[in-house]
PDB file of C-alpha atoms in Angstrom:
ATOM      1  CA  UNK A   6     109.527  62.299 117.585  1.00  0.00           C
ATOM      2  CA  UNK A   7     109.724  66.017 118.515  1.00  0.00           C
ATOM      3  CA  UNK A   8     107.146  66.737 121.233  1.00  0.00           C
ATOM      4  CA  UNK A   9     105.601  70.189 121.417  1.00  0.00           C
ATOM      5  CA  UNK A  10     108.141  72.275 123.342  1.00  0.00           C
ATOM      6  CA  UNK A  11     107.423  73.346 126.908  1.00  0.00           C
ATOM      7  CA  UNK A  12     107.431  76.964 125.756  1.00  0.00           C
ATOM      8  CA  UNK A  13     104.822  76.352 123.131  1.00  0.00           C
ATOM      9  CA  UNK A  14     102.675  74.364 125.583  1.00  0.00           C
ATOM     10  CA  UNK A  15     103.001  77.048 128.180  1.00  0.00           C
ATOM     11  CA  UNK A  16     102.104  79.618 125.496  1.00  0.00           C
ATOM     12  CA  UNK A  17      98.830  77.906 124.869  1.00  0.00           C
ATOM     13  CA  UNK A  18      97.891  77.933 128.507  1.00  0.00           C
ATOM     14  CA  UNK A  19      98.189  81.635 129.344  1.00  0.00           C
ATOM     15  CA  UNK A  20      95.485  84.282 129.979  1.00  0.00           C
ATOM     16  CA  UNK A  21      96.968  86.176 127.006  1.00  0.00           C
ATOM     17  CA  UNK A  22      96.323  83.096 124.740  1.00  0.00           C
ATOM     18  CA  UNK A  23      92.781  82.899 126.147  1.00  0.00           C
ATOM     19  CA  UNK A  24      92.259  86.491 124.989  1.00  0.00           C
ATOM     20  CA  UNK A  25      93.544  85.869 121.519  1.00  0.00           C
ATOM     21  CA  UNK A  26      91.566  82.691 120.989  1.00  0.00           C
ATOM     22  CA  UNK A  27      88.431  84.352 122.394  1.00  0.00           C
ATOM     23  CA  UNK A  28      88.896  87.204 119.959  1.00  0.00           C
ATOM     24  CA  UNK A  29      89.338  84.835 117.101  1.00  0.00           C
ATOM     25  CA  UNK A  30      86.389  82.685 118.102  1.00  0.00           C
ATOM     26  CA  UNK A  31      83.881  85.298 116.775  1.00  0.00           C
ATOM     27  CA  UNK A  32      83.162  85.290 113.006  1.00  0.00           C
ATOM     28  CA  UNK A  33      82.560  89.072 112.919  1.00  0.00           C
ATOM     29  CA  UNK A  34      85.930  89.766 114.481  1.00  0.00           C
ATOM     30  CA  UNK A  35      87.539  87.422 111.991  1.00  0.00           C
ATOM     31  CA  UNK A  36      85.792  89.313 109.209  1.00  0.00           C
ATOM     32  CA  UNK A  37      87.112  92.591 110.613  1.00  0.00           C
ATOM     33  CA  UNK A  38      90.572  91.250 110.719  1.00  0.00           C
ATOM     34  CA  UNK A  39      90.418  90.120 107.075  1.00  0.00           C
ATOM     35  CA  UNK A  40      89.111  93.536 106.199  1.00  0.00           C
ATOM     36  CA  UNK A  41      91.840  95.346 108.070  1.00  0.00           C
ATOM     37  CA  UNK A  42      94.557  93.154 106.391  1.00  0.00           C
ATOM     38  CA  UNK A  43      93.350  94.500 103.085  1.00  0.00           C
ATOM     39  CA  UNK A  44      93.416  98.197 104.323  1.00  0.00           C
ATOM     40  CA  UNK A  45      93.733  99.762 107.713  1.00  0.00           C
ATOM     41  CA  UNK A  46      90.694 101.908 108.434  1.00  0.00           C
ATOM     42  CA  UNK A  47      88.433 103.534 111.057  1.00  0.00           C
ATOM     43  CA  UNK A  48      85.470 101.706 112.587  1.00  0.00           C
ATOM     44  CA  UNK A  49      82.934 103.611 110.435  1.00  0.00           C
ATOM     45  CA  UNK A  50      84.428 102.561 107.205  1.00  0.00           C
ATOM     46  CA  UNK A  51      84.806  98.949 108.287  1.00  0.00           C
ATOM     47  CA  UNK A  52      81.164  98.982 109.515  1.00  0.00           C
ATOM     48  CA  UNK A  53      79.877 100.383 106.189  1.00  0.00           C
ATOM     49  CA  UNK A  54      81.786  97.787 104.211  1.00  0.00           C
ATOM     50  CA  UNK A  55      80.759  94.789 106.327  1.00  0.00           C
ATOM     51  CA  UNK A  56      77.177  95.816 106.815  1.00  0.00           C
ATOM     52  CA  UNK A  57      77.481  95.889 110.621  1.00  0.00           C
ATOM     53  CA  UNK A  58      76.709  98.809 112.967  1.00  0.00           C
ATOM     54  CA  UNK A  59      79.607 101.174 113.810  1.00  0.00           C
ATOM     55  CA  UNK A  60      78.983 100.526 117.528  1.00  0.00           C
ATOM     56  CA  UNK A  61      79.263  96.718 116.968  1.00  0.00           C
ATOM     57  CA  UNK A  62      82.449  97.136 115.002  1.00  0.00           C
ATOM     58  CA  UNK A  63      83.878  99.497 117.618  1.00  0.00           C
ATOM     59  CA  UNK A  64      83.116  96.925 120.308  1.00  0.00           C
ATOM     60  CA  UNK A  65      84.747  94.155 118.293  1.00  0.00           C
ATOM     61  CA  UNK A  66      87.761  96.292 117.489  1.00  0.00           C
ATOM     62  CA  UNK A  67      88.220  96.930 121.314  1.00  0.00           C
ATOM     63  CA  UNK A  68      88.421  93.201 121.866  1.00  0.00           C
ATOM     64  CA  UNK A  69      90.892  92.842 118.996  1.00  0.00           C
ATOM     65  CA  UNK A  70      93.033  95.581 120.418  1.00  0.00           C
ATOM     66  CA  UNK A  71      92.825  94.063 123.886  1.00  0.00           C
ATOM     67  CA  UNK A  72      94.137  90.785 122.447  1.00  0.00           C
ATOM     68  CA  UNK A  73      96.914  92.820 120.752  1.00  0.00           C
ATOM     69  CA  UNK A  74      95.872  91.552 117.311  1.00  0.00           C
ATOM     70  CA  UNK A  75      95.051  95.042 116.141  1.00  0.00           C
ATOM     71  CA  UNK A  76      96.794  98.377 116.824  1.00  0.00           C
ATOM     72  CA  UNK A  77      95.271 101.936 116.740  1.00  0.00           C
ATOM     73  CA  UNK A  78      96.832 105.168 115.587  1.00  0.00           C
ATOM     74  CA  UNK A  79      95.281 108.625 115.407  1.00  0.00           C
ATOM     75  CA  UNK A  80      95.335 110.377 112.076  1.00  0.00           C
ATOM     76  CA  UNK A  81      93.824 113.826 112.443  1.00  0.00           C
ATOM     77  CA  UNK A  82      90.379 113.048 113.899  1.00  0.00           C
ATOM     78  CA  UNK A  83      90.279 109.379 112.855  1.00  0.00           C
ATOM     79  CA  UNK A  84      91.303 106.405 114.847  1.00  0.00           C
ATOM     80  CA  UNK A  85      92.804 104.059 112.287  1.00  0.00           C
ATOM     81  CA  UNK A  86      92.931 100.387 113.144  1.00  0.00           C
ATOM     82  CA  UNK A  87      95.483  97.909 111.521  1.00  0.00           C
ATOM     83  CA  UNK A  88      96.399  94.359 112.011  1.00  0.00           C
ATOM     84  CA  UNK A  89      99.615  93.712 113.954  1.00  0.00           C
ATOM     85  CA  UNK A  90     101.451  91.318 111.553  1.00  0.00           C
ATOM     86  CA  UNK A  91     103.996  90.341 114.232  1.00  0.00           C
ATOM     87  CA  UNK A  92     101.248  89.264 116.608  1.00  0.00           C
ATOM     88  CA  UNK A  93      99.464  87.250 113.984  1.00  0.00           C
ATOM     89  CA  UNK A  94     102.810  85.618 113.155  1.00  0.00           C
ATOM     90  CA  UNK A  95     103.190  84.697 116.908  1.00  0.00           C
ATOM     91  CA  UNK A  96      99.737  83.064 116.909  1.00  0.00           C
ATOM     92  CA  UNK A  97     100.567  81.298 113.610  1.00  0.00           C
ATOM     93  CA  UNK A  98     103.846  80.037 114.916  1.00  0.00           C
ATOM     94  CA  UNK A  99     102.183  78.689 118.126  1.00  0.00           C
ATOM     95  CA  UNK A 100      99.561  76.840 116.050  1.00  0.00           C
ATOM     96  CA  UNK A 101     102.295  75.619 113.626  1.00  0.00           C
ATOM     97  CA  UNK A 102     104.186  74.078 116.509  1.00  0.00           C
ATOM     98  CA  UNK A 103     101.110  72.183 117.650  1.00  0.00           C
ATOM     99  CA  UNK A 104     100.389  70.972 114.083  1.00  0.00           C
ATOM    100  CA  UNK A 105     104.089  69.800 113.674  1.00  0.00           C
ATOM    101  CA  UNK A 106     103.718  67.858 116.941  1.00  0.00           C
ATOM    102  CA  UNK A 107     100.653  66.036 115.519  1.00  0.00           C
ATOM    103  CA  UNK A 108     102.418  65.451 112.228  1.00  0.00           C
ATOM    104  CA  UNK A 109     105.365  63.877 114.182  1.00  0.00           C
ATOM    105  CA  UNK A 110     102.972  61.645 116.113  1.00  0.00           C
ATOM    106  CA  UNK A 111     101.072  60.511 112.968  1.00  0.00           C
ATOM    107  CA  UNK A 112     104.419  59.787 111.292  1.00  0.00           C
ATOM    108  CA  UNK A 113     105.398  57.572 114.273  1.00  0.00           C
ATOM    109  CA  UNK A 114     102.048  55.653 114.079  1.00  0.00           C
ATOM    110  CA  UNK A 115     102.522  55.121 110.326  1.00  0.00           C
ATOM    111  CA  UNK A 116     106.073  53.740 110.903  1.00  0.00           C
ATOM    112  CA  UNK A 117     104.876  51.429 113.626  1.00  0.00           C
ATOM    113  CA  UNK A 118     102.027  50.192 111.427  1.00  0.00           C
ATOM    114  CA  UNK A 119     104.387  49.572 108.480  1.00  0.00           C
ATOM    115  CA  UNK A 120     106.871  47.713 110.696  1.00  0.00           C
ATOM    116  CA  UNK A 121     104.082  45.560 112.131  1.00  0.00           C
ATOM    117  CA  UNK A 122     102.790  44.821 108.645  1.00  0.00           C
ATOM    118  CA  UNK A 123     106.368  43.769 107.512  1.00  0.00           C
ATOM    119  CA  UNK A 124     106.833  41.549 110.590  1.00  0.00           C
ATOM    120  CA  UNK A 125     103.466  39.795 109.926  1.00  0.00           C
ATOM    121  CA  UNK A 126     104.019  39.525 106.108  1.00  0.00           C
TER     122      UNK A 126
END
């Protein structure tokens, strides 16, 4: 069995991880992320498409930027937001390591149950 590495476990317990998971906990922020994956854009365009006020979208984008899930660049007078794919990959890798740890544990339980069934059978 391969336990979750110390680095992965430590990564889940940081203030930075708290910021990421707090940002992802809100459905509107997740909707904004999905929208920005399709096309980087400014807060006004995202707000119009999602049917949310521009002020609300701007606030949510600030939290996504603080969590480093979204980046901002200035294009003329527009602030264009886009998803940071490397950061999303880091979060995915972190959760994948946890998932693999559970898969390993469940596999061990299955093997023990099968061995016990053979011994009793």
